[in-house]
Coordinates of C-alpha atoms in Angstrom, one line a residue:
X1 CA 72.2 18.5 76.4
X2 CA 68.8 18.7 74.8
X3 CA 68.0 18.9 71.0
X4 CA 66.9 22.9 71.4
X5 CA 69.8 24.2 73.3
X6 CA 72.1 23.0 70.8
X7 CA 70.2 24.6 68.0
X8 CA 70.3 28.0 69.9
X9 CA 74.0 27.8 70.6
X10 CA 74.8 26.8 67.0
X11 CA 73.1 30.1 65.9
X12 CA 75.5 32.3 67.9
X13 CA 78.6 31.5 65.8
X14 CA 78.9 34.0 62.9
X15 CA 80.5 31.6 60.5
X16 CA 77.7 29.2 60.7
X17 CA 74.6 32.2 60.4
X18 CA 74.5 31.5 56.8
X19 CA 74.3 27.7 56.8
X20 CA 72.4 27.6 59.7
X21 CA 69.9 29.8 58.2
X22 CA 69.4 27.4 55.1
X23 CA 69.2 24.4 57.4
X24 CA 66.9 25.8 60.1
X25 CA 63.9 24.3 58.5
X26 CA 65.7 20.6 58.2
X27 CA 66.8 21.4 62.0
X28 CA 63.5 22.6 63.3
X29 CA 62.0 19.6 61.8
X30 CA 64.6 17.4 63.6
X31 CA 63.8 18.9 66.6
X32 CA 60.0 18.0 66.5
X33 CA 59.0 15.3 68.8
X34 CA 57.9 12.1 67.2
X35 CA 54.2 11.1 66.8
X36 CA 53.1 8.2 68.8
X37 CA 52.2 4.9 67.2
X38 CA 48.4 3.8 67.2
X39 CA 46.3 6.8 66.8
X40 CA 43.1 7.0 65.4
X41 CA 44.4 8.3 61.8
X42 CA 45.8 4.7 61.5
X43 CA 42.5 3.2 62.3
X44 CA 40.7 5.2 59.8
X45 CA 43.1 4.4 57.1
X46 CA 42.1 0.4 57.1
X47 CA 39.9 -0.8 54.4
X48 CA 36.1 -1.4 54.5
X49 CA 34.5 -4.8 54.3
X50 CA 33.2 -5.4 50.5
X51 CA 29.4 -5.6 50.2
X52 CA 27.6 -7.1 47.2
X53 CA 24.6 -5.4 46.2
X54 CA 21.9 -7.4 44.6
X55 CA 19.3 -6.3 42.1
X56 CA 16.1 -8.4 40.9
X57 CA 17.7 -11.0 38.5
X58 CA 20.6 -11.5 40.4
X59 CA 19.4 -14.4 42.1
X60 CA 17.1 -17.5 41.4
X61 CA 14.9 -19.6 43.5
X62 CA 15.7 -23.4 44.4
X63 CA 12.3 -25.1 44.8
X64 CA 10.1 -27.9 43.5
X65 CA 9.4 -27.6 39.9
X66 CA 7.8 -29.4 37.0
X67 CA 10.8 -30.7 35.4
X68 CA 10.1 -31.6 31.7
X69 CA 12.3 -34.4 30.1
X70 CA 12.7 -34.1 26.3
X71 CA 14.6 -35.6 23.3
X72 CA 16.6 -33.4 21.0
X73 CA 15.6 -34.2 17.4
X74 CA 16.1 -33.0 14.0
X75 CA 15.3 -33.8 10.3
X76 CA 13.4 -32.6 7.0
X77 CA 10.0 -31.6 6.5
X78 CA 7.9 -33.5 4.1
X79 CA 4.5 -33.3 2.8
X80 CA 2.2 -36.3 3.6
X81 CA 0.8 -36.2 0.1
X82 CA 3.2 -36.1 -2.9
X83 CA 2.9 -37.4 -6.4
X84 CA 4.8 -38.0 -9.4
X85 CA 3.1 -37.6 -12.7
X86 CA 4.6 -40.0 -15.0
X87 CA 4.2 -40.7 -18.5
X88 CA 1.8 -43.7 -19.3
X89 CA 2.5 -43.4 -23.2
X90 CA 5.8 -43.2 -24.8
X91 CA 5.5 -40.5 -27.4
X92 CA 6.8 -36.9 -27.7
X93 CA 5.6 -34.4 -24.9
X94 CA 3.6 -31.6 -27.1
X95 CA 2.6 -29.3 -24.3
X96 CA 3.1 -28.9 -20.5
X97 CA 0.9 -26.2 -19.0
X98 CA 2.4 -25.7 -15.4
X99 CA 5.4 -24.9 -14.0
X100 CA 7.1 -24.8 -10.4
X101 CA 4.9 -23.1 -7.7
X102 CA 1.7 -23.5 -9.7
X103 CA -1.5 -24.8 -7.9
X104 CA -3.4 -27.6 -9.6
X105 CA -6.3 -29.5 -8.6
X106 CA -6.8 -33.1 -8.6
X107 CA -7.9 -34.6 -12.1
X108 CA -6.8 -31.4 -13.8
X109 CA -5.2 -31.6 -17.3
X110 CA -1.7 -30.3 -17.0
X111 CA 0.0 -31.5 -20.4
X112 CA -0.3 -33.7 -23.5
X113 CA 1.7 -36.5 -25.2
X114 CA 1.1 -37.0 -28.9
X115 CA -1.2 -39.7 -29.3
X116 CA -1.2 -40.4 -33.1
X117 CA 0.3 -43.6 -32.9
X118 CA -2.2 -44.5 -30.3
X119 CA -5.1 -43.5 -32.7
X120 CA -3.9 -45.7 -35.4
X121 CA -3.5 -48.7 -33.1
X122 CA -7.0 -47.9 -31.9
X123 CA -8.3 -47.9 -35.4
X124 CA -6.2 -51.1 -36.2
X125 CA -7.8 -52.9 -33.0
X126 CA -11.5 -51.7 -34.0
X127 CA -11.1 -52.9 -37.8
X128 CA -9.7 -56.4 -36.0
X129 CA -13.0 -56.5 -33.8
X130 CA -15.3 -56.0 -36.7
X131 CA -13.5 -58.5 -38.4
X132 CA -13.8 -60.9 -35.4
X133 CA -17.5 -60.2 -35.1
X134 CA -18.1 -61.2 -38.9
X135 CA -16.4 -64.5 -38.4
X136 CA -18.6 -65.0 -35.3
X137 CA -21.6 -64.3 -37.4
X138 CA -20.6 -66.8 -40.1
X139 CA -19.7 -69.5 -37.6
X140 CA -23.2 -68.9 -35.6
X141 CA -25.1 -69.4 -39.0
X142 CA -23.2 -72.5 -39.9
X143 CA -23.6 -73.8 -36.7
X144 CA -27.5 -73.3 -36.9
X145 CA -27.7 -75.0 -40.2
X146 CA -25.8 -78.0 -39.0
X147 CA -28.0 -78.4 -36.2
X148 CA -31.0 -78.8 -38.5
X149 CA -29.0 -81.3 -40.8
X150 CA -27.8 -83.7 -38.4
X151 CA -31.4 -84.1 -37.0
X152 CA -32.3 -84.9 -40.6
X153 CA -29.5 -87.3 -40.7
X154 CA -27.6 -85.5 -43.7
X155 CA -24.4 -84.8 -41.5
X156 CA -22.9 -86.8 -38.9
X157 CA -22.4 -85.7 -35.1
X158 CA -19.0 -84.9 -35.4
X159 CA -19.6 -82.1 -38.1
X160 CA -22.0 -80.7 -35.5
X161 CA -19.5 -80.8 -33.0
X162 CA -16.9 -79.0 -35.1
X163 CA -19.4 -76.1 -36.0
X164 CA -20.1 -75.8 -32.1
X165 CA -16.1 -75.6 -31.6
X166 CA -15.7 -72.8 -34.6
X167 CA -18.5 -70.8 -33.3
X168 CA -16.8 -70.8 -29.7
X169 CA -13.4 -69.8 -31.3
X170 CA -15.0 -67.0 -33.4
X171 CA -16.6 -65.7 -30.0
X172 CA -13.3 -65.9 -28.2
X173 CA -11.6 -63.9 -31.2
X174 CA -14.1 -61.3 -31.0
X175 CA -13.8 -60.7 -27.2
X176 CA -10.0 -60.5 -27.6
X177 CA -10.2 -58.0 -30.3
X178 CA -12.6 -55.9 -28.6
X179 CA -10.6 -55.9 -25.5
X180 CA -7.6 -55.0 -27.5
X181 CA -9.8 -52.0 -28.9
X182 CA -10.4 -51.0 -25.2
X183 CA -6.9 -51.2 -24.4
X184 CA -6.2 -48.5 -27.2
X185 CA -9.0 -46.3 -26.0
X186 CA -7.2 -46.3 -22.9
X187 CA -4.0 -45.6 -24.2
X188 CA -5.2 -42.8 -26.2
X189 CA -6.9 -41.2 -22.9
X190 CA -3.2 -41.6 -21.2
X191 CA -2.0 -38.9 -23.7
X192 CA -3.6 -36.4 -21.4
X193 CA -1.5 -35.6 -18.4
X194 CA -3.5 -35.2 -15.4
X195 CA -2.9 -34.3 -11.8
X196 CA -3.6 -37.1 -9.6
X197 CA -3.8 -35.1 -6.3
X198 CA -4.3 -31.3 -5.9
X199 CA -1.2 -29.1 -4.3
X200 CA 1.4 -27.3 -5.7
X201 CA 3.9 -28.3 -8.4
X202 CA 7.6 -28.6 -7.0
X203 CA 9.5 -30.1 -9.9
X204 CA 9.1 -29.7 -13.6
X205 CA 11.2 -32.5 -15.0
X206 CA 10.3 -32.4 -18.7
X207 CA 10.2 -29.8 -21.6
X208 CA 7.6 -29.8 -24.6
X209 CA 9.1 -31.4 -27.3
X210 CA 11.1 -34.1 -25.7
X211 CA 10.3 -37.6 -26.4
X212 CA 9.1 -39.7 -23.3
X213 CA 9.6 -43.2 -22.5
X214 CA 7.2 -44.9 -20.6
X215 CA 7.2 -44.1 -17.3
X216 CA 9.3 -41.2 -17.8
X217 CA 8.9 -38.5 -15.0
X218 CA 7.2 -35.2 -16.0
X219 CA 6.1 -33.4 -12.7
X220 CA 6.1 -33.7 -9.1
X221 CA 3.3 -32.3 -7.0
X222 CA 3.1 -31.8 -3.2
X223 CA 0.2 -30.8 -1.1
X224 CA 1.5 -28.5 1.8
X225 CA -2.0 -28.9 3.5
X226 CA -0.4 -31.7 5.6
X227 CA 3.2 -31.6 6.5
X228 CA 5.5 -33.4 8.9
X229 CA 8.7 -33.6 10.2
X230 CA 10.8 -36.7 9.5
X231 CA 13.2 -37.0 12.6
X232 CA 15.5 -40.2 13.7
X233 CA 15.1 -41.4 17.3
X234 CA 17.7 -43.1 18.9
X235 CA 17.2 -46.8 20.2
X236 CA 17.3 -45.6 24.0
X237 CA 14.5 -43.3 23.7
X238 CA 12.1 -45.5 21.8
X239 CA 10.6 -47.0 25.4
X240 CA 9.7 -43.5 26.3
X241 CA 7.8 -42.1 23.2
X242 CA 4.3 -42.1 23.3
X243 CA 2.2 -41.2 20.3
X244 CA 0.6 -37.7 20.7
X245 CA 3.4 -36.5 22.6
X246 CA 3.9 -32.9 22.1
X247 CA 7.1 -31.3 20.5
X248 CA 8.6 -27.7 19.8
X249 CA 10.3 -27.2 16.4
X250 CA 12.4 -24.4 15.2
X251 CA 12.0 -24.3 11.1
X252 CA 14.8 -22.7 9.4
X253 CA 14.0 -19.4 8.5
X254 CA 11.3 -18.8 11.1
X255 CA 11.8 -16.7 14.1
X256 CA 9.4 -18.3 16.5
X257 CA 8.8 -22.0 17.1
X258 CA 6.0 -23.9 15.9
X259 CA 4.2 -26.5 17.9
X260 CA 4.1 -30.4 16.4
X261 CA 2.8 -33.9 17.8
X262 CA 4.0 -37.0 17.3
X263 CA 1.4 -39.1 15.2
X264 CA 3.7 -42.1 13.7
X265 CA 6.8 -44.1 14.8
X266 CA 8.3 -46.4 12.0
X267 CA 8.2 -50.0 13.4
X268 CA 11.4 -50.8 11.7
X269 CA 14.8 -49.3 12.9
X270 CA 17.6 -48.6 10.7
X271 CA 20.2 -51.4 10.5
X272 CA 23.2 -49.4 10.2
X273 CA 22.1 -46.6 13.1
X274 CA 19.9 -48.9 14.7
X275 CA 17.4 -45.6 15.2
X276 CA 13.9 -45.5 14.1
X277 CA 12.1 -42.9 12.3
X278 CA 9.3 -40.6 13.9
X279 CA 6.7 -38.2 12.2
X280 CA 5.7 -35.0 13.9
X281 CA 2.8 -33.3 12.2
X282 CA 2.7 -29.6 12.1
X283 CA -0.2 -27.3 11.7
X284 CA -0.4 -25.5 8.0
X285 CA 2.0 -22.5 8.2
X286 CA 2.6 -20.4 5.1
X287 CA 6.5 -20.5 5.5
X288 CA 6.6 -24.4 5.6
X289 CA 8.0 -26.0 2.9
X290 CA 8.7 -29.4 1.5
X291 CA 12.5 -30.3 2.1
X292 CA 13.1 -27.6 5.0
X293 CA 15.0 -28.6 7.9
X294 CA 13.8 -28.6 11.5
X295 CA 15.3 -29.2 14.7
X296 CA 13.6 -29.0 18.3
X297 CA 12.5 -31.3 20.9
X298 CA 10.0 -34.2 21.7
X299 CA 8.3 -34.2 25.4
X300 CA 9.2 -37.5 26.9
X301 CA 7.8 -37.1 30.7
X302 CA 6.9 -34.5 33.1
X303 CA 8.2 -34.7 36.8
X304 CA 8.3 -32.7 39.9
X305 CA 11.5 -32.2 41.3
X306 CA 13.6 -29.9 43.5
X307 CA 15.4 -28.0 41.0
X308 CA 17.2 -24.6 40.0
X309 CA 18.0 -23.1 36.7
X310 CA 21.2 -24.8 34.9
X311 CA 22.6 -21.3 34.6
X312 CA 23.1 -21.0 38.3
X313 CA 25.1 -24.3 38.7
X314 CA 28.8 -23.5 38.8
X315 CA 30.8 -26.3 37.0
X316 CA 34.3 -24.5 36.8
X317 CA 35.3 -27.4 39.6
X318 CA 34.5 -30.9 40.3
X319 CA 32.0 -31.4 42.1
X320 CA 29.8 -28.3 40.8
X321 CA 28.7 -26.0 43.2
X322 CA 26.3 -23.1 44.0
X323 CA 26.2 -20.1 46.2
X324 CA 23.0 -19.7 48.4
X325 CA 22.1 -16.5 50.1
X326 CA 21.8 -17.3 54.0
X327 CA 20.4 -14.0 55.6
X328 CA 23.1 -11.2 54.6
X329 CA 25.8 -13.5 53.3
X330 CA 27.0 -16.1 50.4
X331 CA 27.3 -19.7 51.3
X332 CA 29.2 -21.9 48.8
X333 CA 27.9 -25.5 48.8
X334 CA 29.0 -28.6 46.6
X335 CA 25.8 -30.2 45.2
X336 CA 24.9 -33.7 43.7
X337 CA 22.8 -32.9 40.4
X338 CA 20.1 -35.3 39.0
X339 CA 17.8 -35.3 36.2
X340 CA 18.1 -32.5 33.7
X341 CA 15.2 -30.9 31.6
X342 CA 13.0 -27.8 30.7
X343 CA 10.6 -25.8 33.0
X344 CA 6.6 -26.0 31.9
X345 CA 7.3 -27.4 28.4
X346 CA 9.6 -28.4 25.8
X347 CA 11.8 -25.5 25.0
X348 CA 11.4 -23.9 28.3
X349 CA 14.0 -22.8 30.5
X350 CA 17.0 -25.2 31.1
X351 CA 16.7 -26.9 34.8
X352 CA 18.6 -29.2 36.6
X353 CA 17.7 -31.3 39.8
X354 CA 19.6 -30.9 43.1
X355 CA 19.9 -34.2 44.7
X356 CA 22.2 -33.0 47.8
X357 CA 23.9 -30.1 49.2
X358 CA 21.5 -27.7 49.8
X359 CA 19.3 -26.9 52.8
X360 CA 15.5 -27.1 52.5
X361 CA 13.7 -24.0 51.7
X362 CA 12.5 -21.7 54.6
X363 CA 9.1 -21.8 55.6
X364 CA 7.2 -19.1 53.7
X365 CA 10.1 -18.0 51.5
X366 CA 12.3 -19.4 48.6
X367 CA 15.9 -20.4 49.0
X368 CA 17.6 -18.1 46.9
X369 CA 20.8 -19.1 44.9
X370 CA 23.0 -16.6 43.3
X371 CA 22.7 -16.5 39.5
X372 CA 25.3 -17.7 37.3
X373 CA 25.5 -14.1 35.6
X374 CA 27.1 -12.7 39.0
X375 CA 30.7 -14.3 38.7
X376 CA 33.8 -13.8 40.6
X377 CA 32.3 -13.8 44.0
X378 CA 33.2 -16.1 47.0
X379 CA 31.3 -17.9 49.9
X380 CA 31.4 -15.6 52.9
X381 CA 30.6 -12.2 51.0
X382 CA 28.2 -9.9 52.6
X383 CA 25.2 -9.2 50.5
X384 CA 22.5 -6.4 50.3
X385 CA 19.3 -6.2 48.6
X386 CA 18.5 -3.1 46.4
X387 CA 14.8 -3.5 46.4
X388 CA 13.0 -2.6 49.8
X389 CA 10.6 -5.6 49.0
X390 CA 13.4 -8.0 48.6
X391 CA 15.0 -6.6 51.5
X392 CA 12.1 -7.0 53.9
X393 CA 12.1 -10.8 53.1
X394 CA 15.5 -12.1 52.9
X395 CA 16.2 -15.8 53.0
X396 CA 16.3 -17.4 56.3
X397 CA 19.5 -18.8 57.6
X398 CA 19.2 -22.8 57.5
X399 CA 21.8 -25.3 58.4
X400 CA 20.0 -28.6 58.0
X401 CA 21.4 -30.8 54.8
X402 CA 18.9 -31.5 52.2

């Protein structure tokens, strides 16, 4: 008996009408024929294939580029011309007219040392010179008299020779006294402290009232019109450095980088580190100060290489890999890298040379590589370009190995 007649027979029994009415819905559901499998509804529930939509900036180009190799350096800034004003005369510092930051001219009087002792020594030397002059006059007068007497035979030849020697000794004594007086005058001039160069005062190392010893440091002056960066160069890079090589330096406290140029290279290396000192000249800038720290790059060489931005290289596995766009899908490729550098100039975008692993660029179109900022993507993913211009010229498919 089929399911439908059994349902009608059960409803005729009086004792079962209430139960049958409650279970009617369940019985009718059980009496419905089963839905056959393999319908269109099952097919419609299948997930759609994922598509990666790319916008400008989601890909980079692998192509021949100018790759600039550079050397990272760091070190302090220093003024080319600096000077320490020292005491050439021992004595009390009477006055000092400049402070840190003051601008001075070459030859300007900036202080004074007590010169009273020097004046007394000068007076003593002048008196001694006067005494020596009087002694010379006496010796020369005696010499003239003895020359006349020796001709008349009143004195011997030996007496005349003695007079000649006495006059020569008196003349030498006068010259020595005059030299001592000149030295005292110069020491008196040294009581005035003068700036040897023009520039700005960077340190004030003594205060008025102090007694200064000979060669005691009083003031330091720096000239910021010519300033250099002093950096250490490792021995392996010395052969590639060339005078005049451009550099780009980041000075602490400045947002922008400043251009510089290699002007000198120390011929001696440090015996401890084996590095040599290089001097990079910078153009004058109001923010540059003697002693500031800088870091940057010196350009070593410019070469053309098949390269792409270093950020597109995926180095989470070895060997590194890239995802390049072949028509409308991504292809994962392991690559062999070579030289690294910057594009255009030191401080530009970081580049890496691709030696093997990528196909040659299509004729008339660049070889596009997925940017490193687009993560979590595998090879074989379908891609679509958002912009019409990019979609009209997708990268051509290429299977040849570079």
